[in-house]
Amino acid sequence: MKNITVIGAGTMGNGIAHVFAQSGFKVNLVDVAQASLDKGMATIAGNLDRMLAKEKITAEDKANTLNNITTFLSVEEGAKEADLVVEAATENLDLKLKIFQQLDAVAPAHAVLASNTSSISITKIASVTKRPEQVIGMHFMNPVPMMKLVEIIRGYSTSDEVTTAIMEMSKQLDKIPVEVNDYPGFIANRILMPMINEAIYSLYEGVAGVEEIDQVMKLGMAHPMGPLQLADFIGLDVCLSILEVLYEGFKNPKYAPCPLLVNMVTAGKKGVKSGEGFYDYSESKKAEKLAKQFVK
């Protein structure tokens, strides 16, 4: 597999495009909005600049990586010569099913169709295609260029050959692939999201404050980031969506989203992406923090 198509130029999509391109693959990055493509490419260039400053790559490596990426506004054009397509669109079932129907129609017959979904059934996604044995999950972690793990999710019909090929390809990206089966939340989010949800419940019930909850988990459990801060980083809307998938999939009340999480998402408090979640990331807050650095 030489030619890679990535659908979606957002946080995950541009990160996936970055690691494939840096590993020498030719990448077509597809999005419906030119502004998203421009922002995605700017993010990749910025990440490469940071790697260059730390002497992790050379100027030639940066140039080659950027030259390996071509942007497209059309799935038909971007995927027509793909050997592998990695879908990294919004975590919405209807949208993903629509994209995979389209990919099945336009991608070459040999192409493997992968989804970066963090919770949606690969079997369900594969069911709208005529090649379910060639549909698989590649769940990268954020930030993609830094995080080693890739969850490789086998759908009910995913073939051994495709699974082996994607496992080996992930290693070519300097990642560590872990094979899991197709059940709600897979492994990463089946374990992570209930922890985050319980942290939100602890706040909701007044057991402790935001910073106190995060401090306990960082200092007591050696987590690099507290669960509420991590939820902000992931996106509270994404956390809610994954919990809803878990709750719907298992019909177990332990996965029911905390009412506080539901209310925050409804109010538009989605974490870092919206400027406010459990913490304040607004420009005014940033200016306040900056000012404090100069006050002795």
C-alpha positions in Angstrom: 0.0 0.0 0.0 1.6 3.2 -1.2 -1.2 5.7 -1.7 -3.1 6.8 1.4 -6.2 8.9 1.5 -7.3 10.6 4.7 -10.8 11.9 5.0 -11.1 14.9 7.3 -8.5 17.6 7.9 -9.4 18.2 11.6 -7.2 17.4 14.6 -7.1 13.7 14.0 -7.1 13.8 10.2 -4.2 16.2 9.9 -2.3 14.2 12.5 -2.8 10.9 10.6 -1.9 12.6 7.3 1.3 13.9 9.0 2.5 10.5 10.3 1.9 8.7 6.9 3.6 11.5 4.9 6.5 11.6 7.3 6.9 7.9 6.9 7.2 8.3 3.1 3.7 7.5 1.9 1.9 9.6 -0.6 -1.1 11.1 1.1 -4.3 12.7 -0.3 -5.9 14.8 2.5 -9.6 15.4 1.8 -12.1 17.8 3.4 -15.3 19.5 2.3 -14.0 23.0 3.3 -10.9 24.7 1.9 -10.5 26.6 5.2 -10.2 23.2 7.0 -7.6 22.0 4.6 -5.6 25.2 5.0 -5.8 25.0 8.8 -4.9 21.3 8.7 -1.8 21.9 6.5 -0.8 24.9 8.7 -1.0 22.6 11.8 1.2 20.0 10.1 3.7 22.6 9.2 3.7 24.0 12.7 4.2 20.5 14.2 7.1 19.8 11.9 8.7 23.2 12.8 8.6 22.1 16.5 10.2 18.8 15.6 12.8 20.6 13.6 13.6 23.0 16.5 14.1 20.0 18.8 16.3 18.4 16.1 14.1 15.3 15.8 13.9 15.9 12.0 15.9 17.8 9.4 14.7 20.6 7.1 14.8 18.1 4.3 12.5 15.8 6.3 10.0 18.6 6.8 10.0 19.5 3.1 9.6 15.9 2.0 6.7 15.4 4.5 4.8 18.4 3.2 5.6 17.5 -0.5 4.0 14.0 0.2 0.6 15.6 1.0 -1.9 16.7 -1.7 -5.2 18.3 -0.7 -8.6 17.7 -2.2 -12.1 19.0 -1.8 -13.6 15.9 -3.5 -13.8 12.4 -2.1 -14.1 11.1 -5.7 -10.8 12.7 -6.8 -9.0 12.1 -3.5 -9.8 8.4 -3.2 -9.8 7.2 -6.8 -6.3 5.8 -6.6 -6.1 4.9 -2.9 -4.7 1.7 -1.6 -5.8 2.6 1.9 -8.4 5.2 3.0 -8.5 6.3 6.6 -11.7 8.1 7.6 -11.3 10.7 10.3 -14.5 12.6 10.1 -16.8 13.7 13.0 -17.8 11.0 15.4 -21.3 10.7 13.9 -22.8 7.4 12.8 -24.9 8.7 9.9 -22.0 10.8 8.5 -19.6 7.8 8.7 -22.1 5.5 6.9 -22.6 8.0 4.2 -18.8 8.5 3.7 -18.2 4.7 3.6 -21.0 4.2 1.0 -19.3 6.9 -1.1 -15.8 5.4 -0.6 -17.0 1.9 -1.5 -18.3 3.4 -4.8 -15.2 5.4 -5.8 -12.2 3.7 -4.2 -10.4 0.9 -6.2 -11.6 -2.6 -5.5 -8.4 -3.6 -3.8 -8.5 -0.6 -1.4 -8.8 -1.2 2.4 -11.3 1.2 4.1 -10.4 2.1 7.6 -12.1 4.3 10.2 -10.5 6.3 13.0 -13.7 6.0 15.0 -13.2 5.9 18.8 -16.4 4.0 19.5 -18.7 3.3 16.5 -19.0 -0.4 15.4 -16.7 -1.3 12.5 -19.2 -4.1 11.7 -22.0 -1.5 11.3 -19.8 0.7 9.2 -18.7 -2.3 7.0 -22.3 -3.3 6.5 -23.0 -0.4 4.1 -20.1 -1.5 1.8 -19.7 -4.4 -0.7 -16.3 -5.2 0.8 -16.8 -5.8 4.6 -13.8 -8.0 4.7 -11.7 -5.0 3.7 -13.1 -2.6 6.4 -11.2 -2.2 9.6 -10.7 0.3 12.5 -7.5 2.3 12.9 -8.0 4.2 16.1 -5.1 6.6 16.5 -4.5 8.6 19.8 -4.4 12.4 20.0 -1.9 14.0 19.4 -1.2 11.5 16.6 2.4 12.4 15.8 3.4 11.8 19.5 1.2 9.0 20.7 2.4 5.4 19.9 -0.8 3.4 20.3 -3.0 2.5 17.4 -6.1 0.3 18.2 -6.7 -2.0 15.3 -10.3 -3.1 15.4 -11.5 -6.1 13.6 -15.1 -6.0 12.4 -17.1 -9.2 12.2 -16.1 -9.8 8.6 -12.6 -8.2 8.5 -10.2 -10.7 7.0 -7.0 -12.0 8.6 -5.0 -10.7 5.6 -6.3 -7.1 6.0 -5.7 -7.2 9.7 -2.1 -8.4 9.3 -1.4 -5.8 6.6 -2.8 -2.9 8.7 -0.9 -4.1 11.8 2.4 -4.2 9.8 1.6 -0.8 8.2 1.1 0.7 11.6 4.6 -0.4 12.6 6.0 1.4 9.5 4.5 4.6 11.0 6.6 3.9 14.2 3.4 3.1 16.1 2.5 0.2 18.3 -0.6 -1.6 17.0 -2.9 -3.5 19.4 -5.6 -5.8 17.9 -9.0 -5.7 19.6 -12.4 -7.0 18.6 -15.4 -4.9 17.7 -17.4 -4.2 20.8 -18.7 -0.7 22.0 -15.8 1.5 23.0 -13.2 -1.1 22.0 -10.6 -1.1 24.8 -9.3 2.5 25.2 -12.6 4.2 25.5 -14.5 1.3 27.2 -12.1 1.8 30.1 -11.3 5.6 29.8 -14.8 7.0 29.4 -16.3 5.4 32.6 -13.4 6.9 34.5 -14.0 10.4 33.1 -17.7 10.0 33.7 -17.1 9.0 37.3 -14.9 12.0 37.8 -17.7 14.2 36.4 -20.2 12.5 38.7 -17.8 13.2 41.7 -17.8 16.9 40.7 -21.6 16.9 40.1 -22.2 15.4 43.6 -19.9 17.8 45.3 -17.3 15.3 46.5 -14.5 17.6 45.4 -13.6 20.4 43.0 -12.2 20.3 39.5 -8.6 20.9 40.4 -8.8 18.6 43.4 -10.2 15.7 41.4 -7.5 16.1 38.8 -4.7 16.5 41.4 -5.7 13.2 43.1 -5.5 11.3 39.8 -2.2 13.0 38.8 -0.4 12.7 42.1 -2.0 9.5 43.4 -2.4 7.5 40.3 0.5 8.9 38.2 -1.7 10.0 35.4 0.0 12.7 33.3 -3.3 14.6 33.0 -6.3 14.6 35.3 -9.6 13.1 34.0 -11.5 16.4 33.8 -8.6 18.2 32.0 -8.3 15.2 29.7 -12.1 15.4 29.0 -11.6 19.1 28.0 -8.7 18.1 25.7 -10.7 15.3 24.0 -13.8 17.5 23.7 -16.8 17.1 26.1 -19.1 16.6 23.1 -16.9 13.7 22.0 -16.9 12.2 25.5 -20.7 12.4 25.6 -21.0 10.8 22.1 -18.8 7.9 23.2 -20.7 7.4 26.4 -24.0 7.3 24.5 -22.6 4.6 22.2 -21.4 2.6 25.2 -24.8 3.0 27.0 -26.7 2.1 23.9 -24.5 -0.8 23.1 -24.4 -2.5 26.5 -27.7 -1.2 28.0 -25.8 -0.9 31.3 -26.5 2.1 33.5 -22.9 2.4 34.5 -22.2 4.0 31.1 -25.1 6.5 31.4 -23.6 10.0 30.9 -23.6 12.3 33.9 -26.3 15.0 33.7 -23.6 17.6 34.3 -21.8 16.5 31.1 -25.0 16.6 29.1 -25.8 20.1 30.4 -22.3 21.4 29.6 -22.4 20.1 26.1 -25.9 21.5 25.6 -24.7 24.9 26.8 -21.8 24.8 24.3 -19.1 24.2 26.9 -17.1 21.6 25.0 -13.6 22.1 26.4 -10.5 23.4 24.7 -12.2 23.6 21.3 -14.9 26.0 22.6 -12.7 28.0 25.0 -14.4 26.6 28.1 -15.1 23.3 29.7 -14.1 22.3 33.2 -11.3 24.8 32.8 -11.3 28.2 31.1 -9.3 28.4 27.9 -10.6 31.8 26.7 -8.3 34.5 25.4 -9.1 36.7 28.5 -8.0 33.9 30.7 -4.8 33.4 28.7 -4.0 37.1 29.1 -4.7 37.0 32.8 -2.3 34.1 33.2 0.3 35.9 31.1 0.0 39.0 33.2 0.5 37.0 36.4 3.8 35.8 35.1 5.2 39.3 35.3 3.8 40.1 38.7 6.2 39.2 41.5 
